[in-house]
Coordinates of N, CA and C in Angstrom, one line a residue:
M119 N 24.0 -0.6 -20.9 CA 23.2 -0.9 -19.7 C 21.8 -0.3 -19.8
T120 N 20.8 -1.1 -19.5 CA 19.4 -0.6 -19.5 C 19.2 0.4 -18.3
T121 N 18.5 1.5 -18.6 CA 18.2 2.5 -17.6 C 17.1 1.9 -16.7
P122 N 17.3 1.9 -15.4 CA 16.3 1.3 -14.5 C 15.0 2.0 -14.5
I123 N 13.9 1.3 -14.2 CA 12.6 1.9 -14.1 C 12.5 2.7 -12.7
R124 N 12.3 4.0 -12.8 CA 12.3 4.8 -11.6 C 10.9 4.8 -10.9
V125 N 10.8 4.4 -9.7 CA 9.6 4.2 -9.0 C 9.5 5.0 -7.7
I126 N 8.3 5.5 -7.5 CA 8.0 6.2 -6.2 C 6.9 5.4 -5.5
L127 N 7.0 5.1 -4.2 CA 6.1 4.4 -3.4 C 5.2 5.4 -2.6
V128 N 3.9 5.2 -2.7 CA 3.0 6.1 -2.0 C 2.0 5.2 -1.2
D129 N 2.2 5.3 0.2 CA 1.3 4.6 1.1 C 1.5 5.2 2.5
D130 N 0.4 5.3 3.2 CA 0.4 6.0 4.5 C 1.0 5.1 5.6
Q131 N 1.3 3.8 5.3 CA 1.9 2.9 6.2 C 3.3 2.7 5.9
E132 N 4.2 3.1 6.8 CA 5.6 3.0 6.6 C 6.1 1.6 6.3
L133 N 5.5 0.6 7.1 CA 6.0 -0.8 6.9 C 5.7 -1.3 5.6
I134 N 4.5 -0.9 5.0 CA 4.2 -1.4 3.7 C 5.2 -0.8 2.6
R135 N 5.5 0.5 2.8 CA 6.5 1.1 1.9 C 7.8 0.4 2.0
L136 N 8.2 0.0 3.2 CA 9.5 -0.7 3.4 C 9.4 -2.0 2.7
G137 N 8.3 -2.8 2.9 CA 8.2 -4.1 2.2 C 8.4 -4.0 0.7
F138 N 7.6 -3.0 0.1 CA 7.7 -2.8 -1.3 C 9.2 -2.4 -1.7
R139 N 9.8 -1.6 -0.9 CA 11.1 -1.1 -1.3 C 12.1 -2.3 -1.3
L140 N 12.0 -3.2 -0.2 CA 12.9 -4.3 -0.2 C 12.7 -5.2 -1.4
V141 N 11.5 -5.4 -1.8 CA 11.2 -6.3 -2.9 C 11.8 -5.7 -4.2
L142 N 11.5 -4.4 -4.4 CA 11.9 -3.7 -5.7 C 13.4 -3.5 -5.8
E143 N 14.0 -3.2 -4.7 CA 15.5 -2.9 -4.7 C 16.3 -4.2 -5.0
A144 N 15.6 -5.3 -5.0 CA 16.3 -6.6 -5.3 C 16.2 -6.8 -6.8
E145 N 15.5 -6.0 -7.5 CA 15.3 -6.1 -9.0 C 16.4 -5.3 -9.7
P146 N 17.1 -5.9 -10.6 CA 18.2 -5.1 -11.3 C 17.7 -4.0 -12.2
D147 N 16.4 -4.0 -12.6 CA 16.0 -3.0 -13.6 C 15.0 -2.0 -12.9
V148 N 14.9 -2.0 -11.6 CA 14.0 -1.1 -10.9 C 14.8 -0.3 -9.8
E149 N 14.5 1.0 -9.7 CA 15.1 1.8 -8.7 C 14.0 2.6 -8.0
V150 N 14.0 2.5 -6.7 CA 13.0 3.3 -5.9 C 13.7 4.6 -5.6
V151 N 13.1 5.7 -6.2 CA 13.7 7.0 -6.1 C 13.0 7.9 -5.1
G152 N 11.9 7.5 -4.5 CA 11.2 8.3 -3.5 C 10.1 7.6 -2.8
E153 N 9.6 8.2 -1.7 CA 8.4 7.7 -1.0 C 7.5 8.8 -0.6
A154 N 6.3 8.5 -0.4 CA 5.3 9.5 0.1 C 4.2 8.8 1.0
A155 N 3.8 9.6 2.0 CA 2.8 9.0 2.9 C 1.4 9.4 2.6
D156 N 1.2 10.3 1.7 CA -0.2 10.8 1.2 C -0.1 11.4 -0.1
G157 N -1.3 11.8 -0.6 CA -1.3 12.4 -2.0 C -0.6 13.7 -2.1
D158 N -0.6 14.5 -1.1 CA 0.2 15.8 -1.2 C 1.7 15.5 -1.3
E159 N 2.2 14.6 -0.5 CA 3.6 14.3 -0.6 C 3.9 13.6 -1.9
A160 N 3.0 12.9 -2.5 CA 3.2 12.2 -3.7 C 3.4 13.2 -4.9
L161 N 2.5 14.2 -4.9 CA 2.6 15.2 -5.9 C 4.0 15.9 -5.9
R162 N 4.5 16.2 -4.7 CA 5.8 16.9 -4.6 C 6.9 15.9 -5.0
A163 N 6.8 14.6 -4.6 CA 7.8 13.7 -4.9 C 7.9 13.4 -6.4
V164 N 6.7 13.4 -7.1 CA 6.7 13.2 -8.6 C 7.4 14.4 -9.2
A165 N 7.0 15.6 -8.8 CA 7.6 16.8 -9.4 C 9.1 16.8 -9.2
A166 N 9.6 16.3 -8.0 CA 11.0 16.4 -7.7 C 11.8 15.3 -8.4
H167 N 11.3 14.1 -8.5 CA 12.0 12.9 -9.0 C 11.7 12.5 -10.4
A168 N 10.6 12.9 -11.0 CA 10.2 12.5 -12.3 C 10.2 11.0 -12.5
P169 N 9.5 10.2 -11.7 CA 9.5 8.8 -11.8 C 8.8 8.3 -13.1
D170 N 9.1 7.0 -13.4 CA 8.4 6.4 -14.5 C 7.1 5.8 -14.0
V171 N 7.1 5.3 -12.8 CA 5.9 4.6 -12.3 C 5.7 5.0 -10.8
V172 N 4.5 5.2 -10.4 CA 4.1 5.5 -9.1 C 3.2 4.4 -8.6
L173 N 3.6 3.7 -7.5 CA 2.8 2.8 -6.8 C 1.9 3.5 -5.8
M174 N 0.6 3.6 -6.1 CA -0.3 4.5 -5.4 C -1.4 3.8 -4.5
D175 N -1.3 4.1 -3.2 CA -2.4 3.6 -2.4 C -3.6 4.5 -2.6
I176 N -4.8 4.0 -2.1 CA -6.0 4.8 -2.4 C -6.4 5.5 -1.1
R177 N -6.6 4.8 0.0 CA -7.1 5.5 1.2 C -6.0 6.0 2.0
M178 N -5.8 7.3 2.0 CA -4.7 8.0 2.7 C -5.3 9.3 3.3
P179 N -4.6 9.9 4.3 CA -5.1 11.2 4.8 C -4.8 12.3 3.8
R180 N -5.5 13.4 4.1 CA -5.4 14.6 3.2 C -5.8 14.3 1.8
T181 N -4.9 14.4 0.8 CA -5.2 14.1 -0.5 C -5.1 12.6 -0.8
D182 N -6.3 12.0 -1.2 CA -6.3 10.5 -1.4 C -5.7 10.1 -2.7
G183 N -5.6 8.8 -3.0 CA -5.0 8.3 -4.2 C -5.7 8.7 -5.4
I184 N -7.0 8.8 -5.4 CA -7.7 9.2 -6.6 C -7.4 10.6 -7.1
A185 N -7.5 11.6 -6.1 CA -7.1 12.9 -6.5 C -5.7 13.1 -6.9
A186 N -4.8 12.4 -6.2 CA -3.4 12.4 -6.5 C -3.1 11.9 -7.9
T187 N -3.8 10.8 -8.2 CA -3.6 10.1 -9.5 C -4.0 11.1 -10.6
R188 N -5.2 11.7 -10.5 CA -5.7 12.7 -11.5 C -4.7 13.8 -11.7
S189 N -4.2 14.3 -10.6 CA -3.2 15.5 -10.7 C -1.9 15.0 -11.4
I190 N -1.4 13.9 -11.0 CA -0.2 13.4 -11.6 C -0.3 13.1 -13.1
V191 N -1.4 12.4 -13.5 CA -1.6 12.1 -14.9 C -1.7 13.4 -15.7
A192 N -2.4 14.4 -15.1 CA -2.5 15.7 -15.9 C -1.2 16.5 -16.0
A193 N -0.4 16.5 -14.9 CA 0.8 17.3 -14.9 C 2.0 16.6 -15.4
H194 N 2.0 15.2 -15.3 CA 3.2 14.4 -15.7 C 2.7 13.3 -16.6
P195 N 2.3 13.5 -17.8 CA 1.7 12.4 -18.6 C 2.7 11.3 -18.9
S196 N 3.9 11.4 -18.7 CA 4.9 10.3 -19.0 C 5.0 9.4 -17.8
T197 N 4.5 9.8 -16.6 CA 4.5 9.0 -15.4 C 3.3 8.1 -15.4
R198 N 3.5 6.8 -15.2 CA 2.4 5.9 -15.0 C 2.0 5.6 -13.6
V199 N 0.7 5.5 -13.3 CA 0.3 5.2 -11.9 C -0.3 3.8 -11.8
L200 N 0.2 3.0 -10.9 CA -0.2 1.7 -10.6 C -0.9 1.7 -9.3
V201 N -2.2 1.5 -9.3 CA -3.0 1.5 -8.0 C -2.8 0.3 -7.2
L202 N -2.6 0.5 -5.9 CA -2.5 -0.6 -5.0 C -3.6 -0.5 -3.9
T203 N -4.3 -1.6 -3.6 CA -5.4 -1.5 -2.6 C -5.5 -2.9 -1.9
T204 N -6.1 -2.9 -0.8 CA -6.2 -4.1 0.0 C -7.3 -5.1 -0.5
F205 N -8.4 -4.5 -1.0 CA -9.5 -5.3 -1.4 C -9.9 -5.0 -2.9
D206 N -10.2 -6.1 -3.6 CA -10.6 -5.9 -5.0 C -12.0 -5.4 -5.1
L207 N -12.8 -5.3 -4.0 CA -14.1 -4.7 -4.0 C -14.1 -3.2 -3.7
D208 N -12.9 -2.6 -3.5 CA -12.7 -1.2 -3.2 C -13.1 -0.4 -4.4
E209 N -14.3 0.3 -4.3 CA -14.7 1.1 -5.5 C -13.8 2.3 -5.7
Y210 N -13.0 2.7 -4.7 CA -12.1 3.8 -4.9 C -11.1 3.4 -6.0
A211 N -10.8 2.1 -6.1 CA -9.8 1.7 -7.1 C -10.4 2.0 -8.5
V212 N -11.7 1.7 -8.7 CA -12.3 2.0 -10.0 C -12.2 3.5 -10.3
G213 N -12.5 4.3 -9.3 CA -12.4 5.7 -9.5 C -11.0 6.2 -9.9
A214 N -10.0 5.5 -9.3 CA -8.6 5.9 -9.7 C -8.3 5.5 -11.1
L215 N -8.8 4.4 -11.6 CA -8.6 4.0 -13.0 C -9.3 5.0 -13.9
D216 N -10.5 5.5 -13.5 CA -11.1 6.5 -14.3 C -10.4 7.8 -14.3
A217 N -9.6 8.0 -13.2 CA -8.9 9.2 -13.1 C -7.6 9.2 -13.9
G218 N -7.2 8.0 -14.4 CA -6.0 8.0 -15.2 C -5.0 6.9 -14.8
A219 N -5.2 6.1 -13.8 CA -4.3 5.1 -13.4 C -4.2 4.1 -14.6
S220 N -3.0 3.5 -14.7 CA -2.7 2.5 -15.8 C -2.9 1.1 -15.3
G221 N -3.2 0.9 -14.0 CA -3.4 -0.5 -13.6 C -3.9 -0.6 -12.2
F222 N -4.2 -1.8 -11.8 CA -4.8 -2.1 -10.5 C -4.2 -3.4 -10.0
L223 N -3.7 -3.3 -8.7 CA -3.1 -4.5 -8.1 C -3.4 -4.6 -6.7
L224 N -3.6 -5.8 -6.2 CA -3.9 -6.0 -4.8 C -2.5 -6.0 -4.0
K225 N -2.6 -5.5 -2.8 CA -1.3 -5.5 -2.0 C -0.8 -6.8 -1.6
D226 N -1.6 -7.9 -1.7 CA -1.1 -9.2 -1.3 C -0.7 -9.9 -2.6
A227 N -0.5 -9.2 -3.7 CA 0.0 -9.8 -4.9 C 1.4 -10.4 -4.7
H228 N 1.7 -11.5 -5.4 CA 3.0 -12.1 -5.3 C 4.1 -11.2 -5.8
R229 N 5.3 -11.4 -5.4 CA 6.4 -10.6 -5.8 C 6.5 -10.5 -7.3
S230 N 6.4 -11.7 -8.0 CA 6.5 -11.7 -9.4 C 5.4 -10.9 -10.1
E231 N 4.2 -10.9 -9.5 CA 3.1 -10.1 -10.0 C 3.4 -8.6 -9.9
L232 N 3.9 -8.2 -8.8 CA 4.2 -6.8 -8.6 C 5.3 -6.3 -9.6
T233 N 6.3 -7.0 -9.7 CA 7.4 -6.6 -10.6 C 7.0 -6.6 -12.1
A234 N 6.2 -7.7 -12.4 CA 5.7 -7.7 -13.8 C 4.7 -6.6 -14.1
A235 N 3.9 -6.2 -13.1 CA 3.0 -5.1 -13.3 C 3.7 -3.8 -13.5
I236 N 4.7 -3.6 -12.7 CA 5.5 -2.3 -12.9 C 6.1 -2.3 -14.3
R237 N 6.7 -3.4 -14.7 CA 7.3 -3.4 -16.1 C 6.2 -3.2 -17.1
A238 N 5.0 -3.8 -16.9 CA 3.9 -3.6 -17.9 C 3.5 -2.2 -18.0
V239 N 3.2 -1.5 -16.9 CA 2.7 -0.2 -17.0 C 3.8 0.8 -17.5
H240 N 5.1 0.4 -17.2 CA 6.2 1.2 -17.8 C 6.2 1.1 -19.3
R241 N 5.9 0.0 -19.8 CA 5.9 -0.2 -21.3 C 4.7 0.5 -21.9
G242 N 3.7 1.0 -21.1 CA 2.5 1.6 -21.6 C 1.4 0.7 -21.7
D243 N 1.5 -0.5 -21.2 CA 0.5 -1.5 -21.1 C -0.3 -1.3 -19.8
A244 N -1.3 -2.2 -19.6 CA -2.2 -2.1 -18.5 C -2.2 -3.4 -17.7
V245 N -2.4 -3.2 -16.4 CA -2.6 -4.4 -15.5 C -3.9 -4.2 -14.8
L246 N -4.9 -5.1 -15.2 CA -6.3 -4.8 -14.8 C -7.0 -6.2 -14.6
A247 N -7.4 -6.4 -13.3 CA -8.2 -7.6 -13.0 C -9.5 -7.6 -13.7
P248 N -10.0 -8.7 -14.2 CA -11.3 -8.8 -14.8 C -12.5 -8.2 -14.0
S249 N -12.5 -8.4 -12.7 CA -13.6 -7.9 -11.9 C -13.6 -6.4 -11.9
V250 N -12.4 -5.8 -11.9 CA -12.3 -4.3 -12.0 C -12.8 -3.8 -13.3
T251 N -12.4 -4.5 -14.4 CA -12.8 -4.2 -15.7 C -14.4 -4.1 -15.8
R252 N -15.0 -5.1 -15.2 CA -16.5 -5.2 -15.2 C -17.1 -4.0 -14.4
R253 N -16.5 -3.7 -13.3 CA -17.1 -2.6 -12.5 C -16.8 -1.2 -13.2
L254 N -15.7 -1.1 -13.9 CA -15.4 0.1 -14.6 C -16.4 0.3 -15.8
I255 N -16.7 -0.8 -16.5 CA -17.6 -0.8 -17.6 C -19.0 -0.4 -17.1
D256 N -19.4 -1.0 -16.0 CA -20.8 -0.7 -15.4 C -20.9 0.7 -15.0
R257 N -19.8 1.2 -14.4 CA -19.8 2.6 -14.0 C -19.9 3.6 -15.2
L258 N -19.2 3.3 -16.2 CA -19.2 4.2 -17.4 C -20.6 4.1 -18.1
H259 N -21.2 2.9 -18.1 CA -22.5 2.8 -18.8 C -23.6 3.4 -17.9
A260 N -23.4 3.6 -16.7 CA -24.4 4.2 -15.8 C -24.5 5.7 -16.0
A261 N -23.4 6.2 -16.6 CA -23.4 7.7 -16.9 C -24.0 8.0 -18.2
P262 N -24.4 9.2 -18.5 CA -25.0 9.6 -19.8 C -23.9 9.3 -20.8
P263 N -24.3 8.9 -22.0 CA -23.3 8.6 -23.1 C -22.7 9.9 -23.6
V264 N -21.4 9.9 -24.0 CA -20.8 11.0 -24.6 C -21.3 11.1 -26.1
T265 N -21.7 12.3 -26.4 CA -22.2 12.5 -27.8 C -21.4 13.7 -28.4
E266 N -21.8 14.0 -29.7 CA -21.1 15.1 -30.4 C -21.4 16.4 -29.7
H267 N -22.5 16.4 -28.9 CA -22.9 17.7 -28.3 C -22.2 17.9 -26.9
T268 N -21.7 16.7 -26.3 CA -21.0 16.8 -25.0 C -19.5 16.6 -25.1
S269 N -19.0 16.2 -26.3 CA -17.6 16.0 -26.4 C -17.1 16.7 -27.7
P270 N -16.0 17.5 -27.6 CA -15.5 18.2 -28.8 C -14.8 17.2 -29.7
V271 N -14.5 16.0 -29.2 CA -13.7 15.0 -30.0 C -14.6 14.1 -30.9
G272 N -15.7 13.7 -30.4 CA -16.6 12.8 -31.1 C -16.0 11.4 -31.1
D273 N -16.5 10.5 -32.0 CA -16.0 9.1 -32.1 C -14.5 9.0 -32.3
P274 N -13.8 8.5 -31.4 CA -12.3 8.4 -31.5 C -11.8 7.4 -32.5
T275 N -12.8 6.5 -33.0 CA -12.4 5.4 -33.9 C -12.6 5.6 -35.3
T276 N -12.9 6.8 -35.7 CA -13.3 7.1 -37.1 C -12.2 6.8 -38.1
E277 N -10.9 6.9 -37.7 CA -9.8 6.7 -38.6 C -9.3 5.2 -38.5
L278 N -9.9 4.4 -37.8 CA -9.5 3.0 -37.7 C -9.9 2.2 -38.9
T279 N -9.0 1.3 -39.3 CA -9.4 0.3 -40.4 C -10.3 -0.7 -39.8
H280 N -10.9 -1.5 -40.6 CA -11.8 -2.6 -40.1 C -11.1 -3.5 -39.2
R281 N -9.9 -3.9 -39.5 CA -9.1 -4.8 -38.6 C -8.7 -4.1 -37.3
E282 N -8.3 -2.8 -37.4 CA -8.0 -2.1 -36.2 C -9.2 -1.9 -35.3
R283 N -10.4 -1.8 -35.9 CA -11.6 -1.6 -35.1 C -11.9 -2.9 -34.3
E284 N -11.6 -4.1 -35.0 CA -11.8 -5.4 -34.4 C -10.9 -5.5 -33.2
V285 N -9.6 -5.1 -33.3 CA -8.6 -5.1 -32.3 C -9.1 -4.2 -31.1
F286 N -9.5 -3.0 -31.5 CA -10.0 -2.0 -30.5 C -11.1 -2.6 -29.7
T287 N -12.1 -3.3 -30.3 CA -13.2 -3.9 -29.6 C -12.8 -4.9 -28.7
A288 N -11.8 -5.7 -29.1 CA -11.2 -6.8 -28.2 C -10.5 -6.2 -27.0
I289 N -9.8 -5.1 -27.2 CA -9.1 -4.5 -26.1 C -10.2 -4.0 -25.1
A290 N -11.3 -3.4 -25.6 CA -12.3 -2.8 -24.8 C -13.0 -3.9 -24.0
R291 N -13.0 -5.1 -24.5 CA -13.6 -6.3 -23.7 C -12.6 -6.9 -22.8
G292 N -11.4 -6.3 -22.6 CA -10.5 -6.8 -21.6 C -9.5 -7.9 -22.1
M293 N -9.4 -8.2 -23.4 CA -8.6 -9.2 -23.9 C -7.1 -8.7 -24.0
N294 N -6.2 -9.6 -23.7 CA -4.8 -9.3 -23.8 C -4.3 -9.7 -25.3
N295 N -3.1 -9.5 -25.6 CA -2.6 -9.7 -27.0 C -2.8 -11.2 -27.4
T296 N -2.5 -12.1 -26.5 CA -2.6 -13.5 -26.8 C -4.0 -13.9 -27.1
E297 N -4.9 -13.4 -26.3 CA -6.3 -13.7 -26.5 C -6.9 -13.1 -27.8
I298 N -6.4 -11.9 -28.1 CA -6.8 -11.2 -29.4 C -6.3 -12.0 -30.6
A299 N -5.1 -12.5 -30.5 CA -4.5 -13.2 -31.6 C -5.3 -14.5 -31.8
G300 N -5.7 -15.2 -30.8 CA -6.5 -16.4 -30.9 C -7.9 -16.1 -31.4
H301 N -8.5 -15.0 -31.0 CA -9.8 -14.6 -31.4 C -9.9 -14.2 -32.9
L302 N -8.8 -13.5 -33.3 CA -8.9 -12.9 -34.7 C -8.0 -13.8 -35.6
F303 N -7.4 -14.9 -35.1 CA -6.5 -15.7 -36.0 C -5.4 -14.9 -36.5
L304 N -4.7 -14.2 -35.7 CA -3.5 -13.4 -36.1 C -2.3 -13.8 -35.2
S305 N -1.1 -13.5 -35.7 CA 0.1 -13.7 -34.8 C 0.1 -12.6 -33.8
E306 N 0.8 -12.9 -32.6 CA 0.9 -12.0 -31.6 C 1.7 -10.7 -32.0
S307 N 2.7 -10.9 -32.9 CA 3.4 -9.8 -33.3 C 2.6 -8.8 -34.2
T308 N 1.7 -9.4 -35.0 CA 0.7 -8.6 -35.8 C -0.2 -7.9 -34.9
V309 N -0.7 -8.6 -33.9 CA -1.6 -7.9 -32.9 C -0.9 -6.8 -32.2
K310 N 0.3 -7.0 -31.8 CA 1.0 -5.9 -31.2 C 1.2 -4.7 -32.1
T311 N 1.4 -4.9 -33.3 CA 1.5 -3.8 -34.3 C 0.1 -3.1 -34.4
H312 N -0.9 -3.8 -34.5 CA -2.3 -3.2 -34.6 C -2.6 -2.5 -33.3
V313 N -2.3 -3.0 -32.2 CA -2.6 -2.3 -30.9 C -1.9 -1.0 -30.9
G314 N -0.6 -0.9 -31.3 CA 0.1 0.3 -31.3 C -0.5 1.4 -32.2
R315 N -1.0 0.9 -33.4 CA -1.6 1.8 -34.3 C -3.0 2.3 -33.7
V316 N -3.7 1.4 -33.1 CA -5.0 1.8 -32.5 C -4.8 2.8 -31.4
M317 N -3.9 2.6 -30.5 CA -3.6 3.5 -29.4 C -3.2 4.9 -30.0
A318 N -2.4 4.9 -31.0 CA -2.0 6.2 -31.6 C -3.1 6.9 -32.2
K319 N -4.0 6.2 -32.9 CA -5.1 6.9 -33.7 C -6.2 7.4 -32.7
I320 N -6.5 6.6 -31.7 CA -7.6 7.1 -30.8 C -7.1 8.0 -29.7
G321 N -5.7 8.2 -29.6 CA -5.2 9.0 -28.6 C -5.2 8.5 -27.2
A322 N -5.1 7.1 -27.0 CA -5.2 6.5 -25.7 C -3.8 6.3 -25.2
R323 N -3.6 6.6 -23.9 CA -2.3 6.5 -23.3 C -2.0 5.0 -23.0
D324 N -3.0 4.2 -22.8 CA -2.8 2.7 -22.5 C -4.1 2.0 -22.7
R325 N -4.1 0.7 -22.3 CA -5.3 -0.1 -22.5 C -6.5 0.3 -21.6
V326 N -6.2 0.7 -20.4 CA -7.3 1.2 -19.5 C -8.0 2.4 -20.1
H327 N -7.2 3.3 -20.7 CA -7.8 4.5 -21.3 C -8.6 4.1 -22.5
A328 N -8.1 3.1 -23.3 CA -8.9 2.6 -24.4 C -10.2 2.0 -24.0
V329 N -10.2 1.3 -22.9 CA -11.5 0.7 -22.4 C -12.5 1.8 -22.0
I330 N -11.9 2.8 -21.3 CA -12.8 4.0 -20.9 C -13.4 4.7 -22.1
L331 N -12.6 4.9 -23.2 CA -13.0 5.6 -24.4 C -14.1 4.8 -25.0
A332 N -13.9 3.5 -25.1 CA -14.8 2.6 -25.8 C -16.2 2.6 -25.2
H333 N -16.2 2.5 -23.9 CA -17.5 2.3 -23.2 C -18.1 3.7 -22.9
R334 N -17.3 4.7 -22.8 CA -17.9 6.1 -22.6 C -18.6 6.5 -23.9
H335 N -18.1 6.1 -25.0 CA -18.7 6.5 -26.3 C -19.7 5.4 -26.8
R336 N -19.9 4.4 -25.9 CA -20.9 3.3 -26.3 C -20.5 2.6 -27.6
L337 N -19.2 2.3 -27.7 CA -18.7 1.7 -29.0 C -18.7 0.2 -28.9
V338 N -18.9 -0.4 -27.7 CA -19.0 -1.8 -27.6 C -20.2 -2.2 -26.7
D339 N -20.6 -3.4 -26.7 CA -21.7 -3.9 -25.9 C -21.3 -4.0 -24.5
A340 N -22.0 -3.4 -23.6 CA -21.6 -3.4 -22.2 C -21.9 -4.8 -21.6
S341 N -22.7 -5.6 -22.2 CA -23.0 -6.9 -21.7 C -22.0 -8.0 -22.1
A342 N -21.1 -7.6 -23.0 CA -20.0 -8.5 -23.4 C -19.1 -8.7 -22.2
P343 N -18.8 -10.0 -21.8 CA -18.0 -10.2 -20.6 C -16.6 -10.0 -20.9
P344 N -15.8 -9.4 -19.9 CA -14.4 -9.2 -20.1 C -13.7 -10.5 -20.0
S345 N -12.4 -10.5 -20.5 CA -11.6 -11.7 -20.5 C -11.5 -12.3 -19.1
D346 N -11.3 -13.6 -19.0 CA -11.1 -14.3 -17.7 C -9.7 -14.2 -17.3
E347 N -8.8 -13.7 -18.1 CA -7.4 -13.6 -17.8 C -7.1 -12.1 -17.4
R348 N -6.1 -12.0 -16.5 CA -5.6 -10.7 -16.2 C -4.9 -10.1 -17.4
S349 N -5.2 -8.8 -17.7 CA -4.6 -8.2 -18.9 C -3.3 -7.5 -18.5
T350 N -2.2 -8.0 -19.0 CA -0.9 -7.4 -18.7 C -0.1 -7.3 -19.9
T351 N -0.7 -7.1 -21.0 CA 0.0 -7.1 -22.3 C -0.1 -5.7 -23.0

């Protein structure tokens, strides 16, 4: 029997938490193990229950979702954070992704989108709307570039092969595995293998982290448009 995905719900509105709980408890492979009404409660709940995925609201009293995400990612690296917000223009969501969240989802997402997103981030993949990818890229390029003098790590792609660098660049532009396969004329299984190797070599926890590394180090062209499809691969 497959071990269910353990989820904690974080939102300051009880009715929203109840709605998500009812949806998720109907899924055979998902288990809601806790709830929290703000970032402080979220930190305690994660420490107590060790969830696989946290559904994280952004605007909450006391500790908000951005600060909570940063603390959870730092203290519990195996726990993935999926950001939930009401508006896709919410710049706080971009901040949460930069803080370490593995995905971004609107609260009015369909049931199938929510459950697919939870499974995706649990696999170590990312769920990221193209509009958020664009804002994240713009934000990273507005900051001073990371150089050998400001980072002890340097270029994280030095060990990549030519093909792996092509895959890394495609990831940084927001492409999912299907799109990368079509772009590079590879099978999806081959792309999946390359993606795994790229992530391991650059030390990225997921695709969102890979995007951040690529654009922070100015390894791709900021003017390149992200994919038109939602990345959930």
